[in-house]
């Protein structure tokens, strides 16, 4: 028995040494040592420790409160729920929070975060007034291209007479530059500012917002209340918070909702995952509640920037429809109300058709269920919006299901939304 106990003690010492505790060190009775080991060694150590504690009288005073907590986690086999779940698909790091995870993500993004201030004089009914806006932005190209919010900078399409105005960009290292607004889209609240530097600037990596999950850890950086180089952290509260949920009119938009503490000055700053990738642009916070912040998803932002390059402005498609995502529970309820409701398992329900809109001219009617758009199966309004993002002026074939399972193919041409349609 004593020989077996000696072997067990040596095995435990070897495990502690592998974890960095040191084979010959003296352990404090209050110290908890967590050992990381491979699967075979984990089994061997667990068996040995069980025999040691149950059969060796030398350790009887510590039974029930033994100072070594045996928690063996294999470093070779990742948890099945976390494998390949990073938003960028790079690793499972963005799902595993360690002591330095947030610090490492912040360190990766922080050099590219800037403070933006804009002071302008505006002639309003022959009277001069000065306004100042402050916020944040992210360098996304070493040439000085900065991603920020449109409400922080001059409206490039405004008809107001601007007497004077200057965009000042301050880097993390304290250097100041005068910025030029290249593009701004008030509907999405996304803008591009450019500065000139004699040397390449630190640029952030753009990730993807399509794979983020509720509960995922995220980091917000910026200059709240003009306090530069501020880092806050939280979790994703909702991945697709709709603009209608926030009481915002106009064409449907979706936001990433987080509980990261953000304040005035955070607008335009980055929302990053634990891989140090930008997954959103912080644009809104709730006035009446803490822990309610909203960011434009980076996937939508990238599309807007593509429009900037291609068209010089963001082009928003418009059909004139109000639609609803169909879920099994909603379908079942509609079937109860009317037995003629089409036999569909998924799709998008048309609830309202605006008179004179492209959809009405194409033959859409309230009650239609869209199941395919431009040859692609759809089950959400977001999917339809994504498909027709670059289809303005182009014909799209749409498969709809109607009462009594009548299938109809309609041809619709999305139009570019005007200011009234964007804000209605």
mmCIF file of C-alpha atoms in Angstrom:
data_model
loop_
_atom_site.group_PDB
_atom_site.id
_atom_site.type_symbol
_atom_site.label_atom_id
_atom_site.label_comp_id
_atom_site.label_asym_id
_atom_site.label_seq_id
_atom_site.Cartn_x
_atom_site.Cartn_y
_atom_site.Cartn_z
ATOM 1 C CA UNK A 1 0.000 0.000 0.000
ATOM 2 C CA UNK A 2 2.777 2.417 0.916
ATOM 3 C CA UNK A 3 4.593 1.603 -2.346
ATOM 4 C CA UNK A 4 1.432 2.420 -4.342
ATOM 5 C CA UNK A 5 0.999 5.621 -2.404
ATOM 6 C CA UNK A 6 4.606 6.587 -3.202
ATOM 7 C CA UNK A 7 3.950 6.009 -6.888
ATOM 8 C CA UNK A 8 0.797 8.091 -6.716
ATOM 9 C CA UNK A 9 2.639 10.898 -4.974
ATOM 10 C CA UNK A 10 5.297 10.895 -7.702
ATOM 11 C CA UNK A 11 2.622 10.982 -10.385
ATOM 12 C CA UNK A 12 0.903 13.942 -8.730
ATOM 13 C CA UNK A 13 4.229 15.722 -8.410
ATOM 14 C CA UNK A 14 4.934 15.090 -12.086
ATOM 15 C CA UNK A 15 1.563 16.532 -13.009
ATOM 16 C CA UNK A 16 2.168 19.601 -10.883
ATOM 17 C CA UNK A 17 5.561 20.055 -12.508
ATOM 18 C CA UNK A 18 3.967 19.866 -15.959
ATOM 19 C CA UNK A 19 1.635 22.665 -14.926
ATOM 20 C CA UNK A 20 4.540 24.810 -13.810
ATOM 21 C CA UNK A 21 4.267 24.221 -10.064
ATOM 22 C CA UNK A 22 7.721 22.642 -9.798
ATOM 23 C CA UNK A 23 8.384 19.046 -8.822
ATOM 24 C CA UNK A 24 10.198 19.813 -5.611
ATOM 25 C CA UNK A 25 8.338 22.948 -4.569
ATOM 26 C CA UNK A 26 6.430 23.311 -1.312
ATOM 27 C CA UNK A 27 2.693 23.791 -1.783
ATOM 28 C CA UNK A 28 0.727 26.153 0.363
ATOM 29 C CA UNK A 29 -2.255 24.260 1.902
ATOM 30 C CA UNK A 30 -4.555 27.005 0.560
ATOM 31 C CA UNK A 31 -3.146 26.879 -2.972
ATOM 32 C CA UNK A 32 -5.236 25.338 -5.738
ATOM 33 C CA UNK A 33 -3.185 23.753 -8.509
ATOM 34 C CA UNK A 34 -4.868 23.053 -11.826
ATOM 35 C CA UNK A 35 -3.055 20.461 -13.936
ATOM 36 C CA UNK A 36 -3.322 20.220 -17.718
ATOM 37 C CA UNK A 37 -2.578 16.769 -19.103
ATOM 38 C CA UNK A 38 -3.229 14.475 -22.030
ATOM 39 C CA UNK A 39 -6.105 11.985 -21.878
ATOM 40 C CA UNK A 40 -4.010 8.899 -20.891
ATOM 41 C CA UNK A 41 -2.096 10.839 -18.223
ATOM 42 C CA UNK A 42 -5.345 12.381 -16.949
ATOM 43 C CA UNK A 43 -6.820 8.909 -16.422
ATOM 44 C CA UNK A 44 -3.662 7.633 -14.734
ATOM 45 C CA UNK A 45 -3.399 10.607 -12.379
ATOM 46 C CA UNK A 46 -7.078 10.484 -11.477
ATOM 47 C CA UNK A 47 -6.834 6.785 -10.611
ATOM 48 C CA UNK A 48 -3.648 7.287 -8.613
ATOM 49 C CA UNK A 49 -4.978 10.260 -6.681
ATOM 50 C CA UNK A 50 -8.187 8.436 -5.802
ATOM 51 C CA UNK A 51 -6.226 5.506 -4.409
ATOM 52 C CA UNK A 52 -3.858 7.842 -2.577
ATOM 53 C CA UNK A 53 -6.599 9.763 -0.799
ATOM 54 C CA UNK A 54 -8.713 6.735 0.078
ATOM 55 C CA UNK A 55 -6.041 4.311 1.267
ATOM 56 C CA UNK A 56 -3.082 6.225 2.632
ATOM 57 C CA UNK A 57 -3.387 7.151 6.329
ATOM 58 C CA UNK A 58 -0.650 9.773 5.898
ATOM 59 C CA UNK A 59 -3.183 11.981 4.105
ATOM 60 C CA UNK A 60 -6.188 11.276 6.333
ATOM 61 C CA UNK A 61 -6.084 14.731 8.058
ATOM 62 C CA UNK A 62 -6.740 16.393 4.648
ATOM 63 C CA UNK A 63 -9.503 14.119 3.420
ATOM 64 C CA UNK A 64 -12.415 16.206 2.190
ATOM 65 C CA UNK A 65 -10.278 19.362 1.990
ATOM 66 C CA UNK A 66 -7.170 18.261 0.135
ATOM 67 C CA UNK A 67 -5.245 21.350 -1.090
ATOM 68 C CA UNK A 68 -4.729 20.062 -4.655
ATOM 69 C CA UNK A 69 -7.867 20.423 -6.730
ATOM 70 C CA UNK A 70 -7.685 17.811 -9.447
ATOM 71 C CA UNK A 71 -9.107 19.310 -12.620
ATOM 72 C CA UNK A 72 -7.449 17.828 -15.691
ATOM 73 C CA UNK A 73 -8.233 19.513 -19.007
ATOM 74 C CA UNK A 74 -6.651 18.229 -22.173
ATOM 75 C CA UNK A 75 -4.783 20.873 -24.121
ATOM 76 C CA UNK A 76 -4.802 18.657 -27.207
ATOM 77 C CA UNK A 77 -8.557 18.173 -27.654
ATOM 78 C CA UNK A 78 -10.622 21.409 -27.947
ATOM 79 C CA UNK A 79 -14.123 21.447 -26.402
ATOM 80 C CA UNK A 80 -16.583 20.131 -28.974
ATOM 81 C CA UNK A 81 -18.893 23.116 -28.572
ATOM 82 C CA UNK A 82 -16.132 25.628 -29.227
ATOM 83 C CA UNK A 83 -14.254 24.143 -32.158
ATOM 84 C CA UNK A 84 -14.095 26.399 -35.213
ATOM 85 C CA UNK A 85 -16.679 28.816 -33.849
ATOM 86 C CA UNK A 86 -14.690 32.054 -34.090
ATOM 87 C CA UNK A 87 -16.513 34.776 -36.019
ATOM 88 C CA UNK A 88 -13.771 34.812 -38.581
ATOM 89 C CA UNK A 89 -13.385 31.042 -38.591
ATOM 90 C CA UNK A 90 -9.752 31.346 -37.516
ATOM 91 C CA UNK A 91 -9.820 29.596 -34.151
ATOM 92 C CA UNK A 92 -11.892 29.001 -31.042
ATOM 93 C CA UNK A 93 -10.085 31.824 -29.219
ATOM 94 C CA UNK A 94 -13.013 34.216 -29.582
ATOM 95 C CA UNK A 95 -15.201 31.782 -27.605
ATOM 96 C CA UNK A 96 -12.755 31.032 -24.750
ATOM 97 C CA UNK A 97 -12.250 33.830 -22.253
ATOM 98 C CA UNK A 98 -8.925 33.698 -20.449
ATOM 99 C CA UNK A 99 -7.300 36.201 -18.123
ATOM 100 C CA UNK A 100 -5.748 38.175 -20.984
ATOM 101 C CA UNK A 101 -8.289 37.616 -23.760
ATOM 102 C CA UNK A 102 -9.852 41.078 -23.553
ATOM 103 C CA UNK A 103 -6.482 42.754 -23.037
ATOM 104 C CA UNK A 104 -5.037 41.004 -26.090
ATOM 105 C CA UNK A 105 -8.020 41.933 -28.256
ATOM 106 C CA UNK A 106 -7.831 45.553 -27.108
ATOM 107 C CA UNK A 107 -4.081 45.681 -27.740
ATOM 108 C CA UNK A 108 -4.592 44.407 -31.285
ATOM 109 C CA UNK A 109 -7.208 47.038 -32.143
ATOM 110 C CA UNK A 110 -6.225 50.061 -30.029
ATOM 111 C CA UNK A 111 -3.405 51.475 -32.233
ATOM 112 C CA UNK A 112 -5.895 51.902 -35.088
ATOM 113 C CA UNK A 113 -8.557 53.711 -33.008
ATOM 114 C CA UNK A 114 -8.743 57.489 -33.438
ATOM 115 C CA UNK A 115 -10.583 60.422 -31.914
ATOM 116 C CA UNK A 116 -12.599 62.543 -34.336
ATOM 117 C CA UNK A 117 -13.839 66.071 -33.709
ATOM 118 C CA UNK A 118 -15.686 68.334 -36.113
ATOM 119 C CA UNK A 119 -16.321 72.024 -35.543
ATOM 120 C CA UNK A 120 -18.354 73.952 -38.079
ATOM 121 C CA UNK A 121 -20.123 77.220 -38.529
ATOM 122 C CA UNK A 122 -23.517 77.073 -40.240
ATOM 123 C CA UNK A 123 -25.563 79.895 -41.685
ATOM 124 C CA UNK A 124 -29.113 79.400 -40.481
ATOM 125 C CA UNK A 125 -31.497 82.117 -41.662
ATOM 126 C CA UNK A 126 -28.642 84.639 -42.012
ATOM 127 C CA UNK A 127 -27.386 83.918 -38.489
ATOM 128 C CA UNK A 128 -24.084 82.199 -37.786
ATOM 129 C CA UNK A 129 -23.962 79.270 -35.369
ATOM 130 C CA UNK A 130 -21.118 76.992 -34.338
ATOM 131 C CA UNK A 131 -21.494 73.312 -33.566
ATOM 132 C CA UNK A 132 -19.038 70.675 -32.406
ATOM 133 C CA UNK A 133 -19.283 66.921 -32.675
ATOM 134 C CA UNK A 134 -16.909 64.406 -31.116
ATOM 135 C CA UNK A 135 -16.566 60.691 -31.608
ATOM 136 C CA UNK A 136 -14.272 57.888 -32.655
ATOM 137 C CA UNK A 137 -13.146 56.005 -35.721
ATOM 138 C CA UNK A 138 -10.970 53.134 -36.901
ATOM 139 C CA UNK A 139 -8.106 53.180 -39.378
ATOM 140 C CA UNK A 140 -8.884 50.380 -41.840
ATOM 141 C CA UNK A 141 -6.063 50.990 -44.314
ATOM 142 C CA UNK A 142 -2.427 52.024 -43.697
ATOM 143 C CA UNK A 143 -2.946 54.848 -46.213
ATOM 144 C CA UNK A 144 -5.095 56.690 -43.639
ATOM 145 C CA UNK A 145 -8.612 55.533 -44.565
ATOM 146 C CA UNK A 146 -10.839 55.777 -41.480
ATOM 147 C CA UNK A 147 -14.224 54.177 -40.827
ATOM 148 C CA UNK A 148 -16.575 56.203 -38.630
ATOM 149 C CA UNK A 149 -20.159 57.466 -38.204
ATOM 150 C CA UNK A 150 -21.877 59.800 -40.634
ATOM 151 C CA UNK A 151 -23.472 61.863 -37.864
ATOM 152 C CA UNK A 152 -20.007 62.927 -36.656
ATOM 153 C CA UNK A 153 -18.897 64.563 -39.898
ATOM 154 C CA UNK A 154 -20.319 67.039 -42.453
ATOM 155 C CA UNK A 155 -23.153 65.702 -44.571
ATOM 156 C CA UNK A 156 -21.580 65.416 -48.018
ATOM 157 C CA UNK A 157 -24.998 65.840 -49.628
ATOM 158 C CA UNK A 158 -26.320 68.589 -47.340
ATOM 159 C CA UNK A 159 -27.811 71.717 -48.894
ATOM 160 C CA UNK A 160 -27.062 73.856 -45.831
ATOM 161 C CA UNK A 161 -24.507 76.614 -46.264
ATOM 162 C CA UNK A 162 -21.397 75.734 -44.274
ATOM 163 C CA UNK A 163 -19.334 78.832 -43.457
ATOM 164 C CA UNK A 164 -16.420 76.958 -41.943
ATOM 165 C CA UNK A 165 -15.630 73.482 -40.780
ATOM 166 C CA UNK A 166 -12.729 71.263 -39.870
ATOM 167 C CA UNK A 167 -12.422 67.567 -39.137
ATOM 168 C CA UNK A 168 -9.591 66.841 -36.690
ATOM 169 C CA UNK A 169 -8.318 63.298 -36.274
ATOM 170 C CA UNK A 170 -6.159 62.442 -33.250
ATOM 171 C CA UNK A 171 -4.254 59.156 -33.210
ATOM 172 C CA UNK A 172 -3.602 57.044 -30.153
ATOM 173 C CA UNK A 173 -0.003 58.298 -30.033
ATOM 174 C CA UNK A 174 -1.188 61.918 -29.887
ATOM 175 C CA UNK A 175 -0.520 62.986 -33.469
ATOM 176 C CA UNK A 176 -3.164 65.190 -35.061
ATOM 177 C CA UNK A 177 -4.258 65.324 -38.703
ATOM 178 C CA UNK A 178 -6.850 67.207 -40.661
ATOM 179 C CA UNK A 179 -9.360 64.788 -42.132
ATOM 180 C CA UNK A 180 -11.276 64.909 -45.390
ATOM 181 C CA UNK A 181 -14.729 63.331 -45.621
ATOM 182 C CA UNK A 182 -14.744 61.081 -48.684
ATOM 183 C CA UNK A 183 -18.216 59.571 -48.270
ATOM 184 C CA UNK A 184 -21.084 59.696 -45.795
ATOM 185 C CA UNK A 185 -24.402 57.840 -45.763
ATOM 186 C CA UNK A 186 -26.858 59.190 -43.210
ATOM 187 C CA UNK A 187 -29.265 56.258 -43.571
ATOM 188 C CA UNK A 188 -26.745 53.646 -42.454
ATOM 189 C CA UNK A 189 -24.766 56.215 -40.396
ATOM 190 C CA UNK A 190 -21.502 55.127 -41.991
ATOM 191 C CA UNK A 191 -18.793 57.491 -43.262
ATOM 192 C CA UNK A 192 -15.252 57.342 -44.607
ATOM 193 C CA UNK A 193 -12.645 59.950 -43.609
ATOM 194 C CA UNK A 194 -9.145 60.180 -45.059
ATOM 195 C CA UNK A 195 -5.959 61.610 -43.540
ATOM 196 C CA UNK A 196 -2.511 61.971 -45.065
ATOM 197 C CA UNK A 197 0.513 60.579 -43.254
ATOM 198 C CA UNK A 198 4.117 60.386 -44.413
ATOM 199 C CA UNK A 199 4.363 56.890 -42.913
ATOM 200 C CA UNK A 200 1.971 53.889 -42.988
ATOM 201 C CA UNK A 201 -0.540 53.885 -40.153
ATOM 202 C CA UNK A 202 -1.666 50.936 -37.988
ATOM 203 C CA UNK A 203 -4.813 49.432 -39.516
ATOM 204 C CA UNK A 204 -7.371 47.147 -37.898
ATOM 205 C CA UNK A 205 -8.436 43.785 -39.326
ATOM 206 C CA UNK A 206 -12.038 43.456 -40.444
ATOM 207 C CA UNK A 207 -13.796 40.281 -39.366
ATOM 208 C CA UNK A 208 -17.280 38.981 -40.130
ATOM 209 C CA UNK A 209 -20.507 39.662 -38.260
ATOM 210 C CA UNK A 210 -22.369 36.726 -39.796
ATOM 211 C CA UNK A 211 -21.153 34.137 -37.276
ATOM 212 C CA UNK A 212 -21.345 36.013 -33.995
ATOM 213 C CA UNK A 213 -23.563 34.500 -31.307
ATOM 214 C CA UNK A 214 -25.611 35.920 -28.426
ATOM 215 C CA UNK A 215 -23.469 35.782 -25.281
ATOM 216 C CA UNK A 216 -20.178 36.121 -27.172
ATOM 217 C CA UNK A 217 -17.611 38.427 -25.566
ATOM 218 C CA UNK A 218 -16.872 41.666 -27.408
ATOM 219 C CA UNK A 219 -14.764 44.767 -26.831
ATOM 220 C CA UNK A 220 -15.705 48.397 -27.548
ATOM 221 C CA UNK A 221 -12.996 51.027 -28.004
ATOM 222 C CA UNK A 222 -13.209 54.771 -28.435
ATOM 223 C CA UNK A 223 -13.210 58.164 -26.732
ATOM 224 C CA UNK A 224 -16.280 58.430 -24.484
ATOM 225 C CA UNK A 225 -16.654 61.960 -23.116
ATOM 226 C CA UNK A 226 -13.403 62.786 -24.983
ATOM 227 C CA UNK A 227 -11.445 60.308 -22.832
ATOM 228 C CA UNK A 228 -9.205 58.780 -25.486
ATOM 229 C CA UNK A 229 -7.912 55.208 -25.455
ATOM 230 C CA UNK A 230 -10.874 53.883 -23.469
ATOM 231 C CA UNK A 231 -11.666 50.150 -23.536
ATOM 232 C CA UNK A 232 -14.886 48.543 -22.330
ATOM 233 C CA UNK A 233 -16.125 44.974 -22.682
ATOM 234 C CA UNK A 234 -19.362 43.042 -22.588
ATOM 235 C CA UNK A 235 -21.331 40.428 -24.449
ATOM 236 C CA UNK A 236 -23.465 40.329 -27.568
ATOM 237 C CA UNK A 237 -27.045 40.705 -26.349
ATOM 238 C CA UNK A 238 -28.735 40.258 -29.737
ATOM 239 C CA UNK A 239 -27.238 39.639 -33.172
ATOM 240 C CA UNK A 240 -30.042 41.091 -35.307
ATOM 241 C CA UNK A 241 -31.856 43.838 -33.444
ATOM 242 C CA UNK A 242 -34.213 45.415 -35.992
ATOM 243 C CA UNK A 243 -34.522 49.182 -36.394
ATOM 244 C CA UNK A 244 -38.296 48.855 -35.949
ATOM 245 C CA UNK A 245 -37.675 47.403 -32.474
ATOM 246 C CA UNK A 246 -35.939 50.688 -31.606
ATOM 247 C CA UNK A 247 -38.730 52.842 -32.978
ATOM 248 C CA UNK A 248 -36.697 53.906 -36.003
ATOM 249 C CA UNK A 249 -38.551 54.459 -39.259
ATOM 250 C CA UNK A 250 -37.389 54.110 -42.828
ATOM 251 C CA UNK A 251 -36.031 51.101 -44.638
ATOM 252 C CA UNK A 252 -35.329 48.182 -42.358
ATOM 253 C CA UNK A 253 -31.880 48.019 -40.746
ATOM 254 C CA UNK A 254 -30.353 45.574 -38.279
ATOM 255 C CA UNK A 255 -27.912 46.180 -35.445
ATOM 256 C CA UNK A 256 -25.713 44.172 -33.110
ATOM 257 C CA UNK A 257 -26.941 44.837 -29.576
ATOM 258 C CA UNK A 258 -24.350 44.667 -26.781
ATOM 259 C CA UNK A 259 -24.114 45.492 -23.098
ATOM 260 C CA UNK A 260 -20.702 47.159 -23.467
ATOM 261 C CA UNK A 261 -20.705 50.495 -21.586
ATOM 262 C CA UNK A 262 -20.622 53.188 -24.278
ATOM 263 C CA UNK A 263 -21.228 56.915 -24.005
ATOM 264 C CA UNK A 264 -21.111 60.079 -26.078
ATOM 265 C CA UNK A 265 -17.811 59.925 -27.943
ATOM 266 C CA UNK A 266 -17.922 56.181 -28.549
ATOM 267 C CA UNK A 267 -19.911 56.695 -31.746
ATOM 268 C CA UNK A 268 -17.946 55.593 -34.773
ATOM 269 C CA UNK A 269 -15.575 53.470 -32.706
ATOM 270 C CA UNK A 270 -15.015 49.763 -33.307
ATOM 271 C CA UNK A 271 -16.733 46.759 -31.794
ATOM 272 C CA UNK A 272 -14.229 43.898 -31.827
ATOM 273 C CA UNK A 273 -14.289 40.181 -31.107
ATOM 274 C CA UNK A 274 -11.666 38.431 -28.987
ATOM 275 C CA UNK A 275 -9.616 37.717 -32.111
ATOM 276 C CA UNK A 276 -9.001 41.453 -32.418
ATOM 277 C CA UNK A 277 -11.198 41.737 -35.531
ATOM 278 C CA UNK A 278 -13.701 44.519 -36.164
ATOM 279 C CA UNK A 279 -17.236 43.102 -36.282
ATOM 280 C CA UNK A 280 -19.219 46.333 -35.953
ATOM 281 C CA UNK A 281 -19.278 50.119 -35.726
ATOM 282 C CA UNK A 282 -20.824 51.527 -32.534
ATOM 283 C CA UNK A 283 -23.515 54.055 -33.451
ATOM 284 C CA UNK A 284 -26.282 54.173 -30.826
ATOM 285 C CA UNK A 285 -27.033 53.788 -27.143
ATOM 286 C CA UNK A 286 -30.310 53.809 -25.253
ATOM 287 C CA UNK A 287 -30.872 57.036 -23.314
ATOM 288 C CA UNK A 288 -33.104 55.485 -20.694
ATOM 289 C CA UNK A 289 -31.146 52.320 -19.966
ATOM 290 C CA UNK A 290 -27.619 51.151 -19.279
ATOM 291 C CA UNK A 291 -26.135 48.218 -21.121
ATOM 292 C CA UNK A 292 -28.035 48.892 -24.344
ATOM 293 C CA UNK A 293 -25.616 49.741 -27.115
ATOM 294 C CA UNK A 294 -26.016 49.151 -30.845
ATOM 295 C CA UNK A 295 -23.507 48.684 -33.653
ATOM 296 C CA UNK A 296 -23.808 48.484 -37.430
ATOM 297 C CA UNK A 297 -22.634 44.956 -38.412
ATOM 298 C CA UNK A 298 -19.343 44.988 -40.296
ATOM 299 C CA UNK A 299 -20.786 42.858 -43.114
ATOM 300 C CA UNK A 300 -23.342 45.603 -43.864
ATOM 301 C CA UNK A 301 -20.632 48.241 -43.519
ATOM 302 C CA UNK A 302 -18.415 46.491 -46.071
ATOM 303 C CA UNK A 303 -21.287 46.517 -48.585
ATOM 304 C CA UNK A 304 -21.793 50.232 -48.005
ATOM 305 C CA UNK A 305 -18.087 50.864 -48.583
ATOM 306 C CA UNK A 306 -18.285 48.858 -51.812
ATOM 307 C CA UNK A 307 -21.092 51.160 -52.937
ATOM 308 C CA UNK A 308 -18.963 54.174 -52.027
ATOM 309 C CA UNK A 309 -16.193 52.924 -54.318
ATOM 310 C CA UNK A 310 -18.512 51.918 -57.141
ATOM 311 C CA UNK A 311 -21.128 54.678 -57.114
ATOM 312 C CA UNK A 312 -19.681 57.424 -54.936
ATOM 313 C CA UNK A 313 -22.631 56.944 -52.585
ATOM 314 C CA UNK A 314 -24.614 54.177 -50.895
ATOM 315 C CA UNK A 315 -27.496 52.889 -53.033
ATOM 316 C CA UNK A 316 -30.428 51.478 -51.057
ATOM 317 C CA UNK A 317 -32.852 49.235 -52.992
ATOM 318 C CA UNK A 318 -36.593 49.687 -52.521
ATOM 319 C CA UNK A 319 -39.511 47.426 -53.365
ATOM 320 C CA UNK A 320 -42.297 49.082 -51.370
ATOM 321 C CA UNK A 321 -43.133 46.005 -49.300
ATOM 322 C CA UNK A 322 -43.572 45.375 -45.605
ATOM 323 C CA UNK A 323 -42.643 41.783 -44.867
ATOM 324 C CA UNK A 324 -42.536 39.342 -41.961
ATOM 325 C CA UNK A 325 -40.284 36.350 -41.346
ATOM 326 C CA UNK A 326 -42.357 33.178 -41.131
ATOM 327 C CA UNK A 327 -41.624 30.819 -38.264
ATOM 328 C CA UNK A 328 -43.376 27.470 -37.638
ATOM 329 C CA UNK A 329 -45.474 28.940 -34.834
ATOM 330 C CA UNK A 330 -46.623 31.860 -37.008
ATOM 331 C CA UNK A 331 -47.397 29.534 -39.927
ATOM 332 C CA UNK A 332 -49.466 27.304 -37.647
ATOM 333 C CA UNK A 333 -51.392 30.332 -36.373
ATOM 334 C CA UNK A 334 -52.086 31.567 -39.910
ATOM 335 C CA UNK A 335 -53.261 28.094 -40.927
ATOM 336 C CA UNK A 336 -55.702 28.102 -38.007
ATOM 337 C CA UNK A 337 -57.114 31.430 -39.163
ATOM 338 C CA UNK A 338 -57.448 30.362 -42.796
ATOM 339 C CA UNK A 339 -57.331 26.844 -44.178
ATOM 340 C CA UNK A 340 -56.426 28.280 -47.595
ATOM 341 C CA UNK A 341 -53.071 29.591 -46.329
ATOM 342 C CA UNK A 342 -50.345 27.944 -48.465
ATOM 343 C CA UNK A 343 -48.596 24.823 -47.206
ATOM 344 C CA UNK A 344 -45.143 26.272 -46.596
ATOM 345 C CA UNK A 345 -42.530 25.475 -43.976
ATOM 346 C CA UNK A 346 -40.594 28.719 -44.349
ATOM 347 C CA UNK A 347 -40.598 31.935 -46.321
ATOM 348 C CA UNK A 348 -41.378 35.634 -45.988
ATOM 349 C CA UNK A 349 -44.942 36.919 -45.687
ATOM 350 C CA UNK A 350 -45.953 40.096 -47.557
ATOM 351 C CA UNK A 351 -48.157 42.126 -45.205
ATOM 352 C CA UNK A 352 -48.352 45.526 -46.949
ATOM 353 C CA UNK A 353 -47.833 46.633 -50.556
ATOM 354 C CA UNK A 354 -47.281 50.387 -51.036
ATOM 355 C CA UNK A 355 -49.446 51.836 -53.837
ATOM 356 C CA UNK A 356 -47.429 52.670 -56.944
ATOM 357 C CA UNK A 357 -44.300 50.876 -55.746
ATOM 358 C CA UNK A 358 -42.178 48.499 -57.868
ATOM 359 C CA UNK A 359 -43.689 45.503 -56.056
ATOM 360 C CA UNK A 360 -47.271 46.548 -56.832
ATOM 361 C CA UNK A 361 -46.406 47.017 -60.507
ATOM 362 C CA UNK A 362 -44.881 43.522 -60.472
ATOM 363 C CA UNK A 363 -48.128 42.015 -59.125
ATOM 364 C CA UNK A 364 -47.350 41.447 -55.430
ATOM 365 C CA UNK A 365 -50.352 41.274 -53.094
ATOM 366 C CA UNK A 366 -50.802 41.143 -49.314
ATOM 367 C CA UNK A 367 -50.753 37.523 -48.156
ATOM 368 C CA UNK A 368 -48.127 36.403 -50.669
ATOM 369 C CA UNK A 369 -45.378 34.187 -49.257
ATOM 370 C CA UNK A 370 -41.985 34.707 -50.897
ATOM 371 C CA UNK A 371 -40.016 31.447 -50.986
ATOM 372 C CA UNK A 372 -37.398 32.278 -53.643
ATOM 373 C CA UNK A 373 -35.852 35.589 -54.664
ATOM 374 C CA UNK A 374 -33.667 35.891 -57.772
ATOM 375 C CA UNK A 375 -33.339 32.098 -57.862
ATOM 376 C CA UNK A 376 -32.288 31.715 -54.205
ATOM 377 C CA UNK A 377 -34.404 30.177 -51.415
ATOM 378 C CA UNK A 378 -35.245 32.729 -48.700
ATOM 379 C CA UNK A 379 -36.684 32.489 -45.222
ATOM 380 C CA UNK A 380 -36.006 35.978 -43.837
ATOM 381 C CA UNK A 381 -36.371 39.615 -44.842
ATOM 382 C CA UNK A 382 -32.650 40.054 -44.253
ATOM 383 C CA UNK A 383 -31.863 37.469 -46.908
ATOM 384 C CA UNK A 384 -34.029 39.315 -49.440
ATOM 385 C CA UNK A 385 -32.325 42.615 -48.609
ATOM 386 C CA UNK A 386 -28.898 41.004 -48.962
ATOM 387 C CA UNK A 387 -29.801 39.481 -52.341
ATOM 388 C CA UNK A 388 -31.107 42.702 -53.876
ATOM 389 C CA UNK A 389 -28.364 44.897 -52.372
ATOM 390 C CA UNK A 390 -26.737 45.358 -55.801
ATOM 391 C CA UNK A 391 -29.829 44.680 -57.910
ATOM 392 C CA UNK A 392 -31.147 48.252 -58.285
ATOM 393 C CA UNK A 393 -32.406 48.621 -61.847
ATOM 394 C CA UNK A 394 -32.120 44.890 -62.553
ATOM 395 C CA UNK A 395 -34.995 42.458 -62.968
ATOM 396 C CA UNK A 396 -35.385 39.741 -60.327
ATOM 397 C CA UNK A 397 -37.555 36.632 -60.573
ATOM 398 C CA UNK A 398 -39.530 35.979 -57.390
ATOM 399 C CA UNK A 399 -41.388 32.779 -56.530
ATOM 400 C CA UNK A 400 -44.427 33.373 -54.306
ATOM 401 C CA UNK A 401 -46.969 30.981 -52.813
ATOM 402 C CA UNK A 402 -50.582 32.096 -52.575
ATOM 403 C CA UNK A 403 -53.836 30.821 -51.102
ATOM 404 C CA UNK A 404 -54.740 27.227 -51.917
ATOM 405 C CA UNK A 405 -51.085 26.521 -52.828
ATOM 406 C CA UNK A 406 -51.064 28.547 -56.038
ATOM 407 C CA UNK A 407 -47.466 29.217 -57.155
ATOM 408 C CA UNK A 408 -46.690 32.371 -59.126
ATOM 409 C CA UNK A 409 -43.418 33.741 -60.539
ATOM 410 C CA UNK A 410 -43.259 37.553 -60.491
ATOM 411 C CA UNK A 411 -40.677 39.822 -62.094
ATOM 412 C CA UNK A 412 -39.734 42.891 -60.029
ATOM 413 C CA UNK A 413 -37.124 45.608 -60.558
ATOM 414 C CA UNK A 414 -35.855 47.206 -57.306
ATOM 415 C CA UNK A 415 -35.545 50.987 -57.397
ATOM 416 C CA UNK A 416 -33.198 53.265 -55.485
ATOM 417 C CA UNK A 417 -34.916 54.627 -52.384
ATOM 418 C CA UNK A 418 -35.272 58.396 -52.124
ATOM 419 C CA UNK A 419 -34.977 60.480 -48.952
ATOM 420 C CA UNK A 420 -38.685 60.194 -48.176
ATOM 421 C CA UNK A 421 -38.696 56.421 -48.511
ATOM 422 C CA UNK A 422 -35.546 56.120 -46.407
ATOM 423 C CA UNK A 423 -37.100 58.051 -43.547
ATOM 424 C CA UNK A 424 -40.786 57.041 -43.829
#
